[in-house]
CSV table of C-alpha atoms in Angstrom, one decimal:
chain,number,residue,atom,x,y,z
E,1,MET,CA,-6.1,-8.8,-14.5
E,2,ARG,CA,-8.4,-6.5,-12.7
E,3,ASN,CA,-10.8,-4.2,-14.5
E,4,PRO,CA,-9.3,-0.3,-14.1
E,5,ARG,CA,-12.9,1.2,-14.3
E,6,LEU,CA,-14.7,-1.1,-11.6
E,7,TRP,CA,-11.8,-0.9,-9.5
E,8,GLN,CA,-11.8,2.6,-9.5
E,9,HIS,CA,-16.0,2.3,-8.6
E,10,PHE,CA,-15.0,0.0,-5.5
E,11,GLU,CA,-12.3,2.4,-4.4
E,12,LYS,CA,-14.5,5.0,-4.8
E,13,ILE,CA,-17.0,3.6,-2.3
E,14,TYR,CA,-13.6,3.1,0.1
E,15,PHE,CA,-13.0,6.7,0.1
E,16,ASP,CA,-16.5,7.8,0.2
E,17,ILE,CA,-16.8,5.9,3.2
E,18,THR,CA,-13.4,6.6,5.1
E,19,LYS,CA,-13.0,10.0,3.9
E,20,THR,CA,-9.3,8.9,4.1
E,21,LYS,CA,-5.9,10.2,2.0
E,22,TYR,CA,-4.5,6.9,3.0
E,23,LEU,CA,-4.1,3.1,1.2
E,24,GLN,CA,-3.0,1.5,4.0
E,25,MET,CA,-3.7,-1.2,6.8
E,26,GLY,CA,-2.6,1.2,9.6
E,27,CYS,CA,-1.6,0.4,13.3
E,28,TRP,CA,-4.7,-0.2,15.6
E,29,ARG,CA,-4.4,-0.2,19.3
E,30,GLU,CA,-5.8,-2.9,21.4
E,31,GLY,CA,-9.3,-2.6,22.2
E,32,ASP,CA,-9.9,-0.5,19.4
E,33,GLU,CA,-13.6,-1.0,18.2
E,34,LEU,CA,-13.5,-1.7,14.3
E,35,ASN,CA,-15.1,1.4,13.2
E,36,VAL,CA,-14.4,4.2,10.2
E,37,LYS,CA,-13.0,6.5,12.8
E,38,ASN,CA,-10.5,4.3,14.5
E,39,PHE,CA,-9.2,2.9,10.9
E,40,VAL,CA,-8.4,6.5,10.0
E,41,ALA,CA,-6.8,7.2,13.1
E,42,ALA,CA,-4.8,3.8,12.8
E,43,GLN,CA,-3.9,5.0,9.2
E,44,GLU,CA,-2.6,8.2,10.7
E,45,ARG,CA,-0.9,6.5,13.5
E,46,PHE,CA,0.6,4.3,10.7
E,47,ALA,CA,2.0,7.4,9.1
E,48,ASP,CA,3.4,9.5,12.3
E,49,THR,CA,5.2,5.5,12.9
E,50,LEU,CA,7.0,5.8,9.5
E,51,VAL,CA,8.0,9.2,10.1
E,52,GLY,CA,9.5,8.1,13.2
E,53,PHE,CA,11.7,5.8,11.3
E,54,ILE,CA,13.3,8.5,9.5
E,55,PRO,CA,16.7,8.9,10.3
E,56,GLU,CA,18.3,12.5,11.2
E,57,GLY,CA,19.6,14.2,8.6
E,58,VAL,CA,17.2,13.2,5.8
E,59,LYS,CA,15.8,16.0,4.1
E,60,SER,CA,14.8,14.5,0.3
E,61,ILE,CA,12.4,11.7,0.1
E,62,LEU,CA,11.4,9.6,-2.9
E,63,ASP,CA,7.4,8.1,-2.1
E,64,ILE,CA,7.6,5.2,-4.5
E,65,GLY,CA,4.0,3.7,-4.8
E,66,CYS,CA,2.5,7.0,-3.2
E,67,GLY,CA,-1.3,6.1,-3.5
E,68,VAL,CA,-3.3,9.2,-3.3
E,69,GLY,CA,-1.1,11.5,-1.0
E,70,GLY,CA,-1.5,10.8,2.6
E,71,ASN,CA,1.8,10.1,3.6
E,72,ALA,CA,3.5,12.6,0.9
E,73,LEU,CA,1.4,15.1,2.9
E,74,LYS,CA,2.0,14.2,6.3
E,75,LEU,CA,6.2,14.1,5.3
E,76,LYS,CA,5.3,17.9,3.6
E,77,GLU,CA,4.1,18.8,7.0
E,78,ARG,CA,7.0,18.0,8.7
E,79,GLY,CA,9.6,19.6,6.5
E,80,PHE,CA,10.7,16.8,4.3
E,81,GLN,CA,11.2,17.4,0.6
E,82,VAL,CA,9.0,15.3,-1.0
E,83,GLN,CA,8.6,14.0,-4.7
E,84,CYS,CA,6.3,11.0,-5.4
E,85,ILE,CA,5.6,8.2,-8.2
E,86,SER,CA,2.7,5.8,-9.0
E,87,PRO,CA,1.9,4.1,-12.3
E,88,SER,CA,-2.0,4.9,-11.9
E,89,THR,CA,-3.6,7.7,-13.3
E,90,HIS,CA,-6.7,7.3,-11.1
E,91,HIS,CA,-4.3,7.7,-8.1
E,92,GLU,CA,-2.7,10.5,-10.0
E,93,LYS,CA,-5.6,12.5,-10.5
E,94,LEU,CA,-6.6,11.8,-6.6
E,95,PHE,CA,-3.2,12.6,-5.5
E,96,LYS,CA,-3.1,16.1,-7.3
E,97,GLU,CA,-6.3,16.9,-6.0
E,98,ASN,CA,-5.4,15.9,-2.5
E,99,THR,CA,-2.0,17.5,-2.5
E,100,ARG,CA,-3.5,20.9,-4.5
E,101,GLY,CA,-0.6,20.0,-7.0
E,102,GLU,CA,2.0,21.2,-4.2
E,103,ILE,CA,3.7,17.9,-4.6
E,104,PRO,CA,5.9,16.8,-7.6
E,105,PHE,CA,4.1,13.5,-8.8
E,106,TYR,CA,5.5,11.3,-11.6
E,107,LEU,CA,3.4,9.0,-13.8
E,108,THR,CA,5.3,6.0,-14.1
E,109,THR,CA,6.7,2.4,-12.5
E,110,PHE,CA,9.7,2.6,-10.2
E,111,GLU,CA,11.3,0.3,-12.6
E,112,ASP,CA,11.2,2.8,-15.3
E,113,PHE,CA,11.8,5.8,-13.1
E,114,ARG,CA,14.9,7.7,-13.8
E,115,SER,CA,16.1,10.8,-11.9
E,116,PRO,CA,19.1,12.9,-12.0
E,117,GLN,CA,19.0,14.0,-8.4
E,118,LYS,CA,20.1,11.4,-5.5
E,119,PHE,CA,17.5,11.1,-2.7
E,120,ASP,CA,18.1,10.8,1.1
E,121,LEU,CA,15.5,8.0,1.6
E,122,ALA,CA,13.6,6.0,-0.7
E,123,LEU,CA,10.2,5.2,0.6
E,124,MET,CA,7.7,1.9,-0.2
E,125,SER,CA,4.7,2.1,2.1
E,126,GLU,CA,2.8,-1.1,1.2
E,127,SER,CA,4.2,-1.1,-2.4
E,128,VAL,CA,7.0,-3.6,-2.2
E,129,GLN,CA,4.9,-6.4,-3.2
E,130,PHE,CA,4.2,-4.6,-6.6
E,131,ILE,CA,7.8,-4.3,-7.8
E,132,ALA,CA,10.0,-6.7,-9.1
E,133,LEU,CA,12.6,-7.5,-6.3
E,134,GLU,CA,15.8,-7.4,-8.3
E,135,ALA,CA,14.8,-4.3,-10.4
E,136,GLY,CA,13.5,-2.4,-7.5
E,137,PHE,CA,17.0,-2.9,-5.5
E,138,LYS,CA,19.2,-1.9,-8.3
E,139,ASN,CA,16.7,1.3,-9.0
E,140,CYS,CA,17.1,2.2,-5.1
E,141,ARG,CA,20.8,2.2,-5.6
E,142,GLU,CA,20.4,4.6,-8.6
E,143,VAL,CA,18.4,7.1,-7.0
E,144,LEU,CA,19.8,7.3,-3.3
E,145,ARG,CA,22.7,8.7,-2.6
E,146,ASP,CA,25.6,7.2,-1.0
E,147,GLN,CA,24.5,6.0,2.6
E,148,GLY,CA,21.2,6.9,1.4
E,149,TYR,CA,18.3,4.6,3.3
E,150,LEU,CA,15.1,2.9,2.4
E,151,LEU,CA,12.2,2.5,4.4
E,152,THR,CA,9.5,0.0,3.7
E,153,ALA,CA,6.4,-1.3,5.4
E,154,ASP,CA,4.4,-4.1,3.8
E,155,PHE,CA,3.7,-8.0,4.7
E,156,TYR,CA,5.1,-10.8,3.9
E,157,LYS,CA,4.2,-14.5,3.5
E,158,LYS,CA,6.1,-16.5,6.5
E,159,GLU,CA,5.8,-19.9,4.4
E,160,ASP,CA,4.5,-20.9,1.2
E,161,VAL,CA,1.3,-22.9,2.1
E,162,PRO,CA,-2.0,-23.1,-0.4
E,163,GLU,CA,-4.0,-20.5,1.8
E,164,MET,CA,-1.0,-18.0,0.8
E,165,LYS,CA,-0.9,-18.8,-2.7
E,166,ARG,CA,-2.8,-16.1,-4.5
E,167,VAL,CA,-1.6,-13.4,-2.0
E,168,PRO,CA,0.5,-10.6,-3.7
E,169,CYS,CA,3.4,-10.6,-1.5
E,170,TYR,CA,7.0,-12.0,-1.1
E,171,ARG,CA,8.3,-14.5,1.2
E,172,LEU,CA,10.2,-12.8,3.8
E,173,ASP,CA,12.8,-15.1,3.9
E,174,ASP,CA,13.4,-14.1,-0.4
E,175,TYR,CA,13.0,-10.0,0.8
E,176,LEU,CA,15.8,-10.0,3.1
E,177,PRO,CA,18.4,-11.9,1.6
E,178,SER,CA,17.9,-10.0,-1.5
E,179,ALA,CA,18.1,-6.8,0.1
E,180,ALA,CA,21.2,-7.8,1.8
E,181,GLN,CA,22.9,-9.1,-2.0
E,182,PHE,CA,22.2,-5.5,-3.4
E,183,GLY,CA,24.1,-3.9,-0.6
E,184,PHE,CA,21.0,-2.8,1.7
E,185,GLN,CA,22.1,-3.2,5.7
E,186,LEU,CA,19.3,-3.4,7.8
E,187,LEU,CA,19.1,-1.2,10.7
E,188,LYS,CA,15.9,-0.9,12.2
E,189,GLU,CA,12.8,-3.2,11.9
E,190,LYS,CA,9.4,-3.7,13.5
E,191,ASP,CA,6.9,-6.0,13.5
E,192,ILE,CA,3.2,-4.6,13.5
E,193,THR,CA,1.4,-7.6,12.4
E,194,ALA,CA,-1.2,-7.7,15.4
E,195,GLU,CA,-1.3,-3.9,14.9
E,196,ALA,CA,-2.6,-4.1,11.3
E,197,LEU,CA,-4.9,-7.1,11.5
E,198,PRO,CA,-7.8,-5.6,12.9
E,199,THR,CA,-7.8,-3.7,9.3
E,200,ALA,CA,-8.0,-7.5,7.4
E,201,ILE,CA,-11.2,-8.3,10.2
E,202,TRP,CA,-12.8,-4.8,9.5
E,203,SER,CA,-12.7,-5.2,5.6
E,204,TRP,CA,-14.6,-8.3,5.5
E,205,ARG,CA,-17.6,-6.6,7.7
E,206,LEU,CA,-17.7,-3.5,5.2
E,207,PHE,CA,-17.7,-5.6,2.7
E,208,ASP,CA,-20.8,-7.4,4.6
E,209,GLU,CA,-22.1,-3.9,5.3
E,210,TYR,CA,-22.0,-1.9,2.6
E,211,VAL,CA,-20.7,-4.0,-0.9
E,212,LYS,CA,-22.7,-7.4,-0.4
E,213,PRO,CA,-26.2,-5.3,-0.4
E,214,PHE,CA,-25.3,-3.2,-3.6
E,215,ILE,CA,-24.3,-6.4,-4.8
E,216,ASP,CA,-27.2,-8.6,-3.9
E,217,GLU,CA,-29.7,-5.6,-4.7
E,218,MET,CA,-28.4,-4.5,-8.2
E,219,PRO,CA,-31.4,-2.8,-9.8
E,220,LEU,CA,-33.4,-5.0,-12.3
E,221,ILE,CA,-33.1,-2.2,-15.0
E,222,VAL,CA,-29.9,-3.2,-15.1
E,223,GLN,CA,-30.2,-6.3,-15.7
E,224,ALA,CA,-32.2,-6.1,-18.4
E,225,ARG,CA,-31.2,-2.9,-20.4
E,226,HIS,CA,-27.2,-4.1,-19.7
E,227,PRO,CA,-27.2,-7.5,-19.3
E,228,TRP,CA,-23.2,-7.5,-20.1
E,229,VAL,CA,-22.5,-5.1,-17.7
E,230,TYR,CA,-24.2,-6.7,-15.0
E,231,ARG,CA,-22.7,-9.9,-15.8
E,232,ALA,CA,-19.3,-8.2,-15.8
E,233,VAL,CA,-19.8,-7.0,-12.7
E,234,ARG,CA,-21.0,-9.9,-11.1
E,235,LEU,CA,-18.0,-11.9,-12.4
E,236,TYR,CA,-15.9,-9.5,-11.2
E,237,LEU,CA,-17.0,-9.7,-7.8
E,238,LYS,CA,-17.2,-13.4,-7.7
E,239,ARG,CA,-13.3,-13.7,-8.3
E,240,ARG,CA,-12.2,-11.3,-5.6
E,241,SER,CA,-12.1,-11.1,-2.0
E,242,PRO,CA,-13.7,-8.6,0.3
E,243,GLN,CA,-10.8,-6.8,1.1
E,244,GLN,CA,-9.8,-6.3,-2.9
E,245,ILE,CA,-13.3,-4.8,-3.9
E,246,VAL,CA,-13.4,-2.0,-0.6
E,247,GLY,CA,-10.0,-1.4,-2.0
E,248,LEU,CA,-8.1,-1.6,1.4
E,249,GLY,CA,-4.4,-1.9,0.4
E,250,GLY,CA,-6.1,-4.3,-2.5
E,251,ARG,CA,-5.5,-7.2,-0.1
E,252,SER,CA,-6.5,-10.7,-0.9
E,253,ILE,CA,-6.0,-12.7,2.4
E,254,ARG,CA,-8.9,-13.6,5.3
E,255,PRO,CA,-7.8,-12.4,8.7
E,256,ASP,CA,-7.3,-16.0,10.2
E,257,VAL,CA,-5.0,-16.5,7.2
E,258,PHE,CA,-3.1,-13.2,7.9
E,259,ALA,CA,-3.0,-14.0,11.4
E,260,LYS,CA,-1.5,-17.5,10.9
E,261,TYR,CA,0.6,-16.8,7.7
E,262,ALA,CA,1.8,-13.6,7.0
E,263,THR,CA,4.1,-11.1,9.1
E,264,TYR,CA,3.6,-7.0,8.6
E,265,ARG,CA,7.0,-5.4,8.9
E,266,ILE,CA,8.5,-2.1,8.8
E,267,PHE,CA,12.1,-2.1,7.6
E,268,LEU,CA,15.1,0.6,7.6
E,269,PHE,CA,17.9,0.0,5.5
E,270,GLN,CA,20.8,1.8,4.8
E,271,LYS,CA,22.9,1.6,1.4
E,272,ARG,CA,26.1,0.2,1.5
E,273,ASN,CA,28.9,0.1,-1.1
E,274,VAL,CA,29.0,-3.4,-2.8
E,275,SER,CA,32.3,-5.0,-4.2
């Protein structure tokens, strides 16, 4: 279990460095230099790609696991009626700052979320892995209108291997059958593994350039005056990957492992009647 205060500190480093309103890996172009400017551009490109998946006629959207508001702002700019949920009080604060309180936000898990409104589309952008499969699909059926849509974007394990044991994501071979079981028909998909991979590579570099020096040069006064704080921080950092620490989607996967054993997919499903 991660320490909320320390996690917020490292998320602050991430936001201070990138100046972004997104918590997602992005879609890089081939040949892009790995830097902050291109990372933020990749995130914007990713958000535009998601919007491109939204079918005609969709007006109301529930953004599930909305992060700090980047996608919600994009959707609002495109004329959609957006409501958002997240269980993070830290993200709630940043979300309301980024959106100026203009987009409805509910502090809750999706499993516990209830609404009298039926939405045209539910969006899960890099939040699939944090929601229990059965409970998630069941509640999607509850919050969506008849023939409503589920749009998801996340990465999945291609197979169970030791290198992927601690990576917080589902097997693709488990996710798609589960969607079908709960009456969600796959309409469209896109594999963006290659476009997302540079973020995994860059996050390792970001760790080496920004976070590791901070760890190595932690002031002696902290060690002397607050030894328990120093030990706690060191232990926390020791147990986490560079991607987890810098906050790039909370990923705990090496770039070489991501490229070999993971697949990043965007899926558009439609809710169908089930017998």
